[in-house]
Amino acid sequence: PFANRLSFDAPRSVQRFRCLANNVALRFAKPILTQGETLVKKMKELSANNGGKYVSVHLRFEEDMVAFSCCVFDGGDQEKQDMIAARERGWKGKFTKPGRVIRPGAIRLNGKCPLTPLEVGLILRGMGFNKSTYIYLASGPIYSANRTMAPLLEMFPNLQTKEMLASEEELAPFKSFSSRMAALDYTVCLHSEVFVTTQGGNFPHFL
């Protein structure tokens, strides 16, 4: 991303201005700030028994992320068909070029597969969090959510998302813009006691 190149390549004098812009001048638009603060307030109210403290998790397990990874998860026919269709929709032939070899096993051994909701739950449990912990999940639509989210919800029943905390009417001004939805997630994650990310990228980098 350009932001990363700028942080390495720009001279020190430019870096000073960049820091000033990032930390002082740049602000989210008022509607985003207002809705984001409302979500934070609701999370703190829900977790009042824990002193208003909650854990935020940036989970990248959307269909396009799963498809692009070329990893195998449940290994079923439905998953295979879904991933073939998603790759063709998003990348039109990139993964079916002559000579292109995809090795899901090697990708997994190299640690390049996105963490599943189940794996995230196991990591959180391993860190000492339990069923009473309030979790804010920052994510787009999770692939096969009814199935893949079930074990995470069983381990952490106090899990919330922006869609659970806000009404459709409240989210309507943001829903057609992925960057605005991400800005809401960013705000709630920023105010959490613990932030856990499952994938690199701009979101955790900026946070």
PDB file of C-alpha atoms in Angstrom:
ATOM      1  CA  PRO A   1       0.000   0.000   0.000  1.00  0.00           C
ATOM      2  CA  PHE A   2       1.071   3.575  -0.677  1.00  0.00           C
ATOM      3  CA  ALA A   3       0.963   4.427   3.035  1.00  0.00           C
ATOM      4  CA  ASN A   4       3.609   1.792   3.743  1.00  0.00           C
ATOM      5  CA  ARG A   5       5.896   2.960   0.943  1.00  0.00           C
ATOM      6  CA  LEU A   6       5.578   6.547   2.145  1.00  0.00           C
ATOM      7  CA  SER A   7       6.599   5.586   5.675  1.00  0.00           C
ATOM      8  CA  PHE A   8       9.833   4.055   4.355  1.00  0.00           C
ATOM      9  CA  ASP A   9      10.757   6.290   1.423  1.00  0.00           C
ATOM     10  CA  ALA A  10       9.901   9.851   2.470  1.00  0.00           C
ATOM     11  CA  PRO A  11      12.595  12.093   4.030  1.00  0.00           C
ATOM     12  CA  ARG A  12      12.397  13.008   7.722  1.00  0.00           C
ATOM     13  CA  SER A  13      11.026  16.492   7.021  1.00  0.00           C
ATOM     14  CA  VAL A  14       8.074  14.972   5.144  1.00  0.00           C
ATOM     15  CA  GLN A  15       7.585  12.358   7.868  1.00  0.00           C
ATOM     16  CA  ARG A  16       6.994  15.164  10.395  1.00  0.00           C
ATOM     17  CA  PHE A  17       4.171  16.556   8.268  1.00  0.00           C
ATOM     18  CA  ARG A  18       2.809  13.057   7.739  1.00  0.00           C
ATOM     19  CA  CYS A  19       2.713  12.481  11.506  1.00  0.00           C
ATOM     20  CA  LEU A  20       0.974  15.814  12.057  1.00  0.00           C
ATOM     21  CA  ALA A  21      -1.642  15.004   9.411  1.00  0.00           C
ATOM     22  CA  ASN A  22      -2.278  11.479  10.713  1.00  0.00           C
ATOM     23  CA  ASN A  23      -2.522  12.398  14.383  1.00  0.00           C
ATOM     24  CA  VAL A  24      -3.935  15.930  14.388  1.00  0.00           C
ATOM     25  CA  ALA A  25      -5.479  17.025  11.097  1.00  0.00           C
ATOM     26  CA  LEU A  26      -7.200  13.871   9.834  1.00  0.00           C
ATOM     27  CA  ARG A  27     -10.577  13.121  11.373  1.00  0.00           C
ATOM     28  CA  PHE A  28     -13.504  10.929  10.369  1.00  0.00           C
ATOM     29  CA  ALA A  29     -16.567  12.756   9.068  1.00  0.00           C
ATOM     30  CA  LYS A  30     -19.068  13.678  11.772  1.00  0.00           C
ATOM     31  CA  PRO A  31     -21.676  10.979  10.891  1.00  0.00           C
ATOM     32  CA  ILE A  32     -18.985   8.286  11.200  1.00  0.00           C
ATOM     33  CA  LEU A  33     -17.695   9.730  14.478  1.00  0.00           C
ATOM     34  CA  THR A  34     -21.192   9.947  15.941  1.00  0.00           C
ATOM     35  CA  GLN A  35     -22.227   6.425  14.954  1.00  0.00           C
ATOM     36  CA  GLY A  36     -18.862   5.014  15.983  1.00  0.00           C
ATOM     37  CA  GLU A  37     -19.117   6.619  19.421  1.00  0.00           C
ATOM     38  CA  THR A  38     -22.633   5.201  19.786  1.00  0.00           C
ATOM     39  CA  LEU A  39     -21.343   1.692  19.066  1.00  0.00           C
ATOM     40  CA  VAL A  40     -18.506   2.131  21.573  1.00  0.00           C
ATOM     41  CA  LYS A  41     -20.967   3.328  24.214  1.00  0.00           C
ATOM     42  CA  LYS A  42     -23.183   0.276  23.642  1.00  0.00           C
ATOM     43  CA  MET A  43     -20.223  -2.106  23.923  1.00  0.00           C
ATOM     44  CA  LYS A  44     -19.145  -0.485  27.192  1.00  0.00           C
ATOM     45  CA  GLU A  45     -22.685  -0.678  28.558  1.00  0.00           C
ATOM     46  CA  LEU A  46     -22.958  -4.364  27.653  1.00  0.00           C
ATOM     47  CA  SER A  47     -19.616  -5.121  29.289  1.00  0.00           C
ATOM     48  CA  ALA A  48     -20.329  -3.034  32.404  1.00  0.00           C
ATOM     49  CA  ASN A  49     -19.807  -6.083  34.642  1.00  0.00           C
ATOM     50  CA  ASN A  50     -16.268  -6.270  33.246  1.00  0.00           C
ATOM     51  CA  GLY A  51     -15.628  -2.602  33.922  1.00  0.00           C
ATOM     52  CA  GLY A  52     -16.720  -1.616  30.416  1.00  0.00           C
ATOM     53  CA  LYS A  53     -13.800  -3.561  28.957  1.00  0.00           C
ATOM     54  CA  TYR A  54     -14.157  -5.661  25.822  1.00  0.00           C
ATOM     55  CA  VAL A  55     -11.986  -7.465  23.284  1.00  0.00           C
ATOM     56  CA  SER A  56     -12.117  -6.558  19.597  1.00  0.00           C
ATOM     57  CA  VAL A  57     -11.267  -9.076  16.883  1.00  0.00           C
ATOM     58  CA  HIS A  58     -10.557  -8.188  13.259  1.00  0.00           C
ATOM     59  CA  LEU A  59     -11.623 -11.382  11.475  1.00  0.00           C
ATOM     60  CA  ARG A  60     -10.871 -11.777   7.778  1.00  0.00           C
ATOM     61  CA  PHE A  61     -12.946 -14.750   6.714  1.00  0.00           C
ATOM     62  CA  GLU A  62     -15.100 -13.198   4.010  1.00  0.00           C
ATOM     63  CA  GLU A  63     -15.760 -15.239   0.871  1.00  0.00           C
ATOM     64  CA  ASP A  64     -13.280 -13.285  -1.269  1.00  0.00           C
ATOM     65  CA  MET A  65     -10.539 -13.667   1.349  1.00  0.00           C
ATOM     66  CA  VAL A  66     -11.153 -17.412   1.620  1.00  0.00           C
ATOM     67  CA  ALA A  67     -11.238 -17.769  -2.172  1.00  0.00           C
ATOM     68  CA  PHE A  68      -8.078 -15.745  -2.785  1.00  0.00           C
ATOM     69  CA  SER A  69      -6.146 -17.747  -0.189  1.00  0.00           C
ATOM     70  CA  CYS A  70      -6.648 -20.967  -2.216  1.00  0.00           C
ATOM     71  CA  CYS A  71      -6.774 -22.854   1.087  1.00  0.00           C
ATOM     72  CA  VAL A  72      -9.046 -25.808   1.779  1.00  0.00           C
ATOM     73  CA  PHE A  73     -11.156 -25.619   4.924  1.00  0.00           C
ATOM     74  CA  ASP A  74     -13.946 -28.215   5.222  1.00  0.00           C
ATOM     75  CA  GLY A  75     -12.962 -29.779   1.900  1.00  0.00           C
ATOM     76  CA  GLY A  76     -16.561 -30.386   0.832  1.00  0.00           C
ATOM     77  CA  ASP A  77     -18.016 -30.112  -2.667  1.00  0.00           C
ATOM     78  CA  GLN A  78     -20.036 -27.012  -1.764  1.00  0.00           C
ATOM     79  CA  GLU A  79     -16.959 -25.153  -0.563  1.00  0.00           C
ATOM     80  CA  LYS A  80     -15.074 -26.159  -3.716  1.00  0.00           C
ATOM     81  CA  GLN A  81     -17.887 -24.888  -5.969  1.00  0.00           C
ATOM     82  CA  ASP A  82     -18.240 -21.667  -3.961  1.00  0.00           C
ATOM     83  CA  MET A  83     -14.525 -20.931  -4.181  1.00  0.00           C
ATOM     84  CA  ILE A  84     -14.290 -21.624  -7.921  1.00  0.00           C
ATOM     85  CA  ALA A  85     -17.225 -19.265  -8.525  1.00  0.00           C
ATOM     86  CA  ALA A  86     -15.822 -16.565  -6.209  1.00  0.00           C
ATOM     87  CA  ARG A  87     -12.386 -16.650  -7.863  1.00  0.00           C
ATOM     88  CA  GLU A  88     -13.914 -16.354 -11.314  1.00  0.00           C
ATOM     89  CA  ARG A  89     -16.149 -13.445 -10.212  1.00  0.00           C
ATOM     90  CA  GLY A  90     -13.340 -11.570  -8.551  1.00  0.00           C
ATOM     91  CA  TRP A  91     -10.285 -12.369 -10.627  1.00  0.00           C
ATOM     92  CA  LYS A  92     -11.574 -13.707 -13.978  1.00  0.00           C
ATOM     93  CA  GLY A  93      -9.137 -16.422 -15.001  1.00  0.00           C
ATOM     94  CA  LYS A  94      -6.225 -15.467 -12.724  1.00  0.00           C
ATOM     95  CA  PHE A  95      -6.379 -18.841 -10.976  1.00  0.00           C
ATOM     96  CA  THR A  96      -7.037 -20.954 -14.078  1.00  0.00           C
ATOM     97  CA  LYS A  97      -4.198 -19.744 -16.307  1.00  0.00           C
ATOM     98  CA  PRO A  98      -2.230 -22.516 -18.056  1.00  0.00           C
ATOM     99  CA  GLY A  99       0.624 -23.649 -15.854  1.00  0.00           C
ATOM    100  CA  ARG A 100      -0.877 -22.203 -12.675  1.00  0.00           C
ATOM    101  CA  VAL A 101      -0.565 -24.800  -9.918  1.00  0.00           C
ATOM    102  CA  ILE A 102      -2.389 -24.341  -6.616  1.00  0.00           C
ATOM    103  CA  ARG A 103      -1.109 -26.341  -3.658  1.00  0.00           C
ATOM    104  CA  PRO A 104      -3.493 -25.841  -0.713  1.00  0.00           C
ATOM    105  CA  GLY A 105      -1.468 -28.148   1.533  1.00  0.00           C
ATOM    106  CA  ALA A 106       1.739 -26.174   0.989  1.00  0.00           C
ATOM    107  CA  ILE A 107      -0.090 -22.890   1.560  1.00  0.00           C
ATOM    108  CA  ARG A 108      -1.371 -24.141   4.909  1.00  0.00           C
ATOM    109  CA  LEU A 109       2.039 -25.485   5.956  1.00  0.00           C
ATOM    110  CA  ASN A 110       3.495 -22.044   5.223  1.00  0.00           C
ATOM    111  CA  GLY A 111       0.940 -20.447   7.557  1.00  0.00           C
ATOM    112  CA  LYS A 112      -0.731 -18.445   4.782  1.00  0.00           C
ATOM    113  CA  CYS A 113      -4.342 -19.560   5.356  1.00  0.00           C
ATOM    114  CA  PRO A 114      -6.815 -17.139   6.970  1.00  0.00           C
ATOM    115  CA  LEU A 115      -7.776 -18.134  10.505  1.00  0.00           C
ATOM    116  CA  THR A 116     -11.257 -19.630  10.768  1.00  0.00           C
ATOM    117  CA  PRO A 117     -13.720 -18.400  13.418  1.00  0.00           C
ATOM    118  CA  LEU A 118     -13.110 -21.676  15.292  1.00  0.00           C
ATOM    119  CA  GLU A 119      -9.345 -21.102  15.305  1.00  0.00           C
ATOM    120  CA  VAL A 120      -9.865 -17.542  16.555  1.00  0.00           C
ATOM    121  CA  GLY A 121     -12.022 -18.870  19.390  1.00  0.00           C
ATOM    122  CA  LEU A 122      -9.363 -21.398  20.375  1.00  0.00           C
ATOM    123  CA  ILE A 123      -6.690 -18.689  20.385  1.00  0.00           C
ATOM    124  CA  LEU A 124      -8.828 -16.419  22.576  1.00  0.00           C
ATOM    125  CA  ARG A 125      -9.491 -19.294  24.980  1.00  0.00           C
ATOM    126  CA  GLY A 126      -5.771 -20.026  25.038  1.00  0.00           C
ATOM    127  CA  MET A 127      -5.146 -16.389  25.976  1.00  0.00           C
ATOM    128  CA  GLY A 128      -7.402 -16.826  29.004  1.00  0.00           C
ATOM    129  CA  PHE A 129     -10.664 -15.268  27.826  1.00  0.00           C
ATOM    130  CA  ASN A 130     -13.866 -17.106  28.772  1.00  0.00           C
ATOM    131  CA  LYS A 131     -17.609 -17.124  28.080  1.00  0.00           C
ATOM    132  CA  SER A 132     -18.166 -13.950  30.086  1.00  0.00           C
ATOM    133  CA  THR A 133     -15.831 -11.956  27.811  1.00  0.00           C
ATOM    134  CA  TYR A 134     -17.506  -9.438  25.525  1.00  0.00           C
ATOM    135  CA  ILE A 135     -16.167  -9.632  21.990  1.00  0.00           C
ATOM    136  CA  TYR A 136     -16.622  -7.062  19.236  1.00  0.00           C
ATOM    137  CA  LEU A 137     -16.174  -8.679  15.828  1.00  0.00           C
ATOM    138  CA  ALA A 138     -14.936  -6.357  13.086  1.00  0.00           C
ATOM    139  CA  SER A 139     -15.572  -8.060   9.776  1.00  0.00           C
ATOM    140  CA  GLY A 140     -17.394  -8.125   6.496  1.00  0.00           C
ATOM    141  CA  PRO A 141     -19.916 -10.890   5.747  1.00  0.00           C
ATOM    142  CA  ILE A 142     -18.345 -14.130   6.996  1.00  0.00           C
ATOM    143  CA  TYR A 143     -18.208 -17.020   4.519  1.00  0.00           C
ATOM    144  CA  SER A 144     -20.896 -19.613   5.300  1.00  0.00           C
ATOM    145  CA  ALA A 145     -21.546 -17.765   8.570  1.00  0.00           C
ATOM    146  CA  ASN A 146     -24.297 -20.035   9.912  1.00  0.00           C
ATOM    147  CA  ARG A 147     -21.863 -22.936   9.920  1.00  0.00           C
ATOM    148  CA  THR A 148     -18.454 -21.337  10.451  1.00  0.00           C
ATOM    149  CA  MET A 149     -19.475 -18.901  13.203  1.00  0.00           C
ATOM    150  CA  ALA A 150     -21.311 -21.501  15.332  1.00  0.00           C
ATOM    151  CA  PRO A 151     -18.258 -22.735  17.313  1.00  0.00           C
ATOM    152  CA  LEU A 152     -17.021 -19.194  17.986  1.00  0.00           C
ATOM    153  CA  LEU A 153     -20.452 -18.128  19.245  1.00  0.00           C
ATOM    154  CA  GLU A 154     -20.626 -21.205  21.444  1.00  0.00           C
ATOM    155  CA  MET A 155     -17.290 -20.306  23.036  1.00  0.00           C
ATOM    156  CA  PHE A 156     -18.101 -16.590  23.272  1.00  0.00           C
ATOM    157  CA  PRO A 157     -21.872 -16.015  23.443  1.00  0.00           C
ATOM    158  CA  ASN A 158     -21.355 -12.315  24.253  1.00  0.00           C
ATOM    159  CA  LEU A 159     -20.059 -11.622  20.753  1.00  0.00           C
ATOM    160  CA  GLN A 160     -21.339  -8.478  19.046  1.00  0.00           C
ATOM    161  CA  THR A 161     -21.042  -6.885  15.607  1.00  0.00           C
ATOM    162  CA  LYS A 162     -22.028  -3.461  14.334  1.00  0.00           C
ATOM    163  CA  GLU A 163     -25.068  -5.077  12.715  1.00  0.00           C
ATOM    164  CA  MET A 164     -26.133  -6.433  16.118  1.00  0.00           C
ATOM    165  CA  LEU A 165     -25.527  -3.154  17.962  1.00  0.00           C
ATOM    166  CA  ALA A 166     -27.139  -0.795  15.446  1.00  0.00           C
ATOM    167  CA  SER A 167     -30.428  -0.862  13.579  1.00  0.00           C
ATOM    168  CA  GLU A 168     -30.682  -1.119   9.791  1.00  0.00           C
ATOM    169  CA  GLU A 169     -31.755   2.524   9.713  1.00  0.00           C
ATOM    170  CA  GLU A 170     -28.680   3.603  11.666  1.00  0.00           C
ATOM    171  CA  LEU A 171     -26.341   1.696   9.346  1.00  0.00           C
ATOM    172  CA  ALA A 172     -28.122   2.684   6.117  1.00  0.00           C
ATOM    173  CA  PRO A 173     -25.900   5.753   5.391  1.00  0.00           C
ATOM    174  CA  PHE A 174     -22.782   3.582   5.649  1.00  0.00           C
ATOM    175  CA  LYS A 175     -23.815   0.191   4.294  1.00  0.00           C
ATOM    176  CA  SER A 176     -23.106   0.856   0.611  1.00  0.00           C
ATOM    177  CA  PHE A 177     -19.573   2.044   1.353  1.00  0.00           C
ATOM    178  CA  SER A 178     -17.101  -0.554   2.612  1.00  0.00           C
ATOM    179  CA  SER A 179     -14.648   2.120   3.782  1.00  0.00           C
ATOM    180  CA  ARG A 180     -17.324   3.750   5.953  1.00  0.00           C
ATOM    181  CA  MET A 181     -18.276   0.407   7.480  1.00  0.00           C
ATOM    182  CA  ALA A 182     -14.581  -0.243   8.140  1.00  0.00           C
ATOM    183  CA  ALA A 183     -14.309   3.179   9.798  1.00  0.00           C
ATOM    184  CA  LEU A 184     -17.067   2.197  12.238  1.00  0.00           C
ATOM    185  CA  ASP A 185     -15.245  -1.054  13.026  1.00  0.00           C
ATOM    186  CA  TYR A 186     -11.995   0.877  13.440  1.00  0.00           C
ATOM    187  CA  THR A 187     -13.569   3.216  15.988  1.00  0.00           C
ATOM    188  CA  VAL A 188     -14.931   0.382  18.138  1.00  0.00           C
ATOM    189  CA  CYS A 189     -11.636  -1.535  17.938  1.00  0.00           C
ATOM    190  CA  LEU A 190      -9.689   1.591  18.891  1.00  0.00           C
ATOM    191  CA  HIS A 191     -11.538   1.825  22.215  1.00  0.00           C
ATOM    192  CA  SER A 192     -11.284  -1.868  23.120  1.00  0.00           C
ATOM    193  CA  GLU A 193      -9.096  -3.142  25.947  1.00  0.00           C
ATOM    194  CA  VAL A 194      -7.504  -5.788  23.689  1.00  0.00           C
ATOM    195  CA  PHE A 195      -7.265  -5.870  19.881  1.00  0.00           C
ATOM    196  CA  VAL A 196      -6.699  -9.168  18.052  1.00  0.00           C
ATOM    197  CA  THR A 197      -6.104  -9.325  14.311  1.00  0.00           C
ATOM    198  CA  THR A 198      -6.125 -12.461  12.186  1.00  0.00           C
ATOM    199  CA  GLN A 199      -4.559 -11.024   9.027  1.00  0.00           C
ATOM    200  CA  GLY A 200      -2.126  -8.299   8.033  1.00  0.00           C
ATOM    201  CA  GLY A 201      -3.208  -5.268   6.042  1.00  0.00           C
ATOM    202  CA  ASN A 202      -4.039  -1.594   6.382  1.00  0.00           C
ATOM    203  CA  PHE A 203      -6.694  -1.998   9.096  1.00  0.00           C
ATOM    204  CA  PRO A 204      -4.449  -3.492  11.817  1.00  0.00           C
ATOM    205  CA  HIS A 205      -1.455  -1.505  10.547  1.00  0.00           C
ATOM    206  CA  PHE A 206      -3.186   1.832  11.089  1.00  0.00           C
ATOM    207  CA  LEU A 207      -4.764   0.749  14.365  1.00  0.00           C
TER     208      LEU A 207
END
